[in-house]
Structure formats: C-alpha cells, structure tokens
Coordinates of C-alpha atoms in Angstrom, one line a residue:
X341 CA 0.0 0.0 0.0
X342 CA 2.8 2.5 0.9
X343 CA 4.6 1.6 -2.3
X344 CA 1.5 2.4 -4.3
X345 CA 1.0 5.8 -2.6
X346 CA 4.7 6.6 -3.0
X347 CA 4.6 5.6 -6.7
X348 CA 1.5 7.8 -7.2
X349 CA 3.2 10.8 -5.6
X350 CA 6.4 10.3 -7.6
X351 CA 4.5 9.8 -10.9
X352 CA 1.9 12.5 -10.5
X353 CA 4.0 15.2 -12.1
X354 CA 4.4 13.0 -15.1
X355 CA 0.7 12.7 -15.6
X356 CA 0.5 16.2 -17.1
X357 CA 2.8 15.0 -19.9
X358 CA 0.5 12.0 -20.7
X359 CA -2.8 14.0 -20.6
X360 CA -4.3 14.8 -24.0
X361 CA -4.0 18.4 -25.1
X362 CA -7.2 20.3 -25.3
X363 CA -8.8 20.6 -28.8
X364 CA -8.8 24.2 -30.0
X365 CA -12.0 26.0 -29.0
X366 CA -13.0 23.2 -26.5
X367 CA -13.1 23.7 -22.8
X368 CA -10.0 22.1 -21.2
X369 CA -10.5 19.4 -18.5
X370 CA -11.0 20.9 -15.1
X371 CA -8.7 18.5 -13.3
X372 CA -7.2 15.1 -13.1
X373 CA -8.9 12.8 -10.6
X374 CA -6.5 9.9 -10.5
X375 CA -3.2 10.3 -12.2
X376 CA -2.4 6.6 -12.8
X377 CA -5.8 6.0 -14.4
X378 CA -5.9 9.4 -16.3
X379 CA -9.5 10.1 -15.1
X380 CA -10.1 13.6 -16.2
X381 CA -13.1 15.8 -15.6
X382 CA -14.5 16.6 -19.1
X383 CA -16.3 19.8 -19.7
X384 CA -19.9 19.5 -18.6
X385 CA -22.6 18.5 -21.1
X386 CA -24.2 21.5 -22.8
X387 CA -27.9 21.6 -23.5
X388 CA -28.6 20.7 -27.1
X389 CA -30.7 23.3 -28.9
X390 CA -33.2 22.5 -30.3
X391 CA -33.8 19.8 -27.8
X392 CA -33.1 16.3 -29.2
X393 CA -36.0 13.8 -29.8
X394 CA -36.6 11.0 -27.4
X395 CA -34.9 8.6 -29.9
X396 CA -31.8 10.9 -30.1
X397 CA -31.7 11.1 -26.3
X398 CA -32.1 7.3 -26.1
X399 CA -29.1 7.0 -28.4
X400 CA -27.1 9.3 -26.1
X401 CA -28.2 7.2 -23.1
X402 CA -26.9 4.1 -24.9
X403 CA -23.5 5.8 -25.5
X404 CA -23.4 6.9 -21.9
X405 CA -24.3 3.3 -20.6
X406 CA -21.6 1.8 -22.8
X407 CA -18.9 4.2 -21.6
X408 CA -20.0 3.9 -18.0
X409 CA -20.5 0.2 -17.6
X410 CA -18.9 -1.6 -20.6
X411 CA -15.7 0.2 -21.3
X412 CA -15.7 1.8 -17.9
X413 CA -14.3 5.0 -19.4
X414 CA -15.6 7.4 -16.8
X415 CA -14.2 10.5 -18.6
X416 CA -16.3 9.7 -21.7
X417 CA -19.3 8.8 -19.6
X418 CA -19.2 12.1 -17.7
X419 CA -19.4 14.0 -21.0
X420 CA -23.1 13.4 -20.7
X421 CA -23.4 14.9 -17.2
X422 CA -24.7 18.5 -16.9
X423 CA -23.1 21.1 -14.7
X424 CA -26.4 21.4 -12.8
X425 CA -26.4 17.6 -12.1
X426 CA -28.3 16.7 -8.9
X427 CA -27.2 13.5 -7.2
X428 CA -29.9 12.2 -4.9
X429 CA -27.6 9.6 -3.3
X430 CA -27.6 10.3 0.4
X431 CA -23.9 9.8 0.6
X432 CA -23.1 12.3 -2.1
X433 CA -21.5 15.3 -0.4
X434 CA -22.5 17.7 -3.1
X435 CA -24.2 18.0 -6.5
X436 CA -22.5 18.4 -9.8
X437 CA -20.2 16.1 -11.9
X438 CA -17.0 16.9 -9.9
X439 CA -18.5 15.5 -6.6
X440 CA -19.5 12.3 -8.4
X441 CA -16.1 11.9 -10.0
X442 CA -14.4 12.4 -6.7
X443 CA -16.2 9.2 -5.5
X444 CA -16.1 7.1 -8.7
X445 CA -12.9 8.3 -10.4
X446 CA -10.4 6.5 -8.2
X447 CA -12.3 3.2 -8.1
X448 CA -14.4 2.7 -11.2
X449 CA -11.9 1.1 -13.6
X450 CA -11.1 -1.5 -11.0
X451 CA -14.6 -2.7 -10.4
X452 CA -15.9 -6.0 -11.7
X453 CA -19.2 -5.0 -13.4
X454 CA -21.8 -7.3 -15.0
X455 CA -24.5 -5.4 -17.0
X456 CA -27.9 -7.0 -16.3
X457 CA -30.2 -4.7 -18.4
X458 CA -30.8 -1.1 -19.4
X459 CA -34.0 0.8 -20.3
X460 CA -34.9 4.3 -21.6
X461 CA -38.4 5.8 -21.6
X462 CA -39.3 9.4 -22.0
X463 CA -36.7 11.5 -20.2
X464 CA -35.5 8.7 -17.9
X465 CA -32.9 6.0 -18.3
X466 CA -32.2 3.1 -16.0
X467 CA -29.0 1.0 -15.6
X468 CA -29.2 -2.3 -13.8
X469 CA -25.9 -4.0 -13.1
X470 CA -24.0 -6.1 -10.6
X471 CA -20.8 -5.0 -8.9
X472 CA -18.9 -7.8 -7.2
X473 CA -18.1 -5.7 -4.1
X474 CA -21.5 -4.0 -3.8
X475 CA -24.1 -6.3 -5.3
X476 CA -27.0 -5.4 -7.6
X477 CA -27.4 -1.7 -8.5
X478 CA -30.2 0.2 -10.2
X479 CA -29.3 3.8 -11.3
X480 CA -32.0 6.1 -12.6
X481 CA -31.1 9.2 -14.6
X482 CA -33.2 12.1 -15.8
X483 CA -32.2 13.6 -19.1
X484 CA -32.9 17.1 -20.2
X485 CA -31.9 18.7 -23.5
X486 CA -29.5 15.7 -24.2
X487 CA -27.8 15.8 -20.9
X488 CA -28.1 14.0 -17.5
X489 CA -29.4 16.4 -14.9
X490 CA -30.5 14.1 -12.1
X491 CA -29.4 10.7 -10.6
X492 CA -31.0 8.3 -8.1
X493 CA -29.6 5.0 -6.9
X494 CA -31.0 4.4 -3.4
X495 CA -33.9 2.0 -3.3
X496 CA -34.5 2.2 -7.0
X497 CA -36.4 -0.5 -8.8
X498 CA -35.9 -1.4 -12.5
X499 CA -39.2 -0.6 -14.2
X500 CA -41.5 -3.5 -15.2
X501 CA -42.4 -1.9 -18.5

C-alpha cells in the first residue's frame, strides 16, 4: 500500500505529460482525478438546442451506458453529465459532476461489473448491473436537452415496463 502511494506521488508530475491536449475552442478538462488512471473531468454536457428527440436522447443514453458500464471510461461517460447535475444519493457530499467523479474516479476502472439490463423511456434511463463488491445496483437518470441532470440509486427498482 505504501509503495502504491509513493509511486503515485512520484509519478503524479508526469501525468501532465500524458494528458491529452485540449482541442482548439474546446473547454479544457478541469482537473485530473486519479493520475495513474488518467481520469479527467470533461467539460460539462451543454444543452442541445433545439432539444433532441426521445430517440436521439435514447441513443445518447446508450452511448453513456456503454462508456460507464462496458468500457468503464468514466471520462467519456461524464461528457453526458450537466453542470447542474443533482445527485440524490444520500452519501453524495455535493451535487455536480465533480462531486460524483471524486467518488467514482479512483475506483471505477477496478470494479468488476456485470451489466444486467438497461432501459430508456421518455426522459428517464435506467441501468441495472451487478458489482462484485456491492451487489446489484439500479441507477435512474433524468435527461434534459440531451444531458443527464439528475441521478437516483438508493432503493431504485428497475421498471417493469
């Protein structure tokens, strides 16, 4: 454990050399969460105008679900999170994408996740998956203008229909 912490401290300055350079006219990442995993806070999702159709939002939800659960690329997944994101998890210390990344960034890539099912209906998307260390999880997300604006995961049930 001490060796891992020491290695992280010694290698942290090198992470800036490995970080991707910002694309011209794009907002740069706000910070690096976990240097050895290169988890970077992406710019928050910006509302799409005109608002996307339900089908287009469903496609965005599928892209989010793939990045979040299958490839476990938390940086890509968080490109769909709005700056006004409300996290209804009672253990979340604050709202917004940075607070969620503080919790998930250091651990997400190391979790053993099995996707059970997903669903999108109207403005809501559900992810149902199993994490070896936590058990079965149901996340519910509310989408607005192509971005995730709210999240629930305590006591959520996967919808029957």
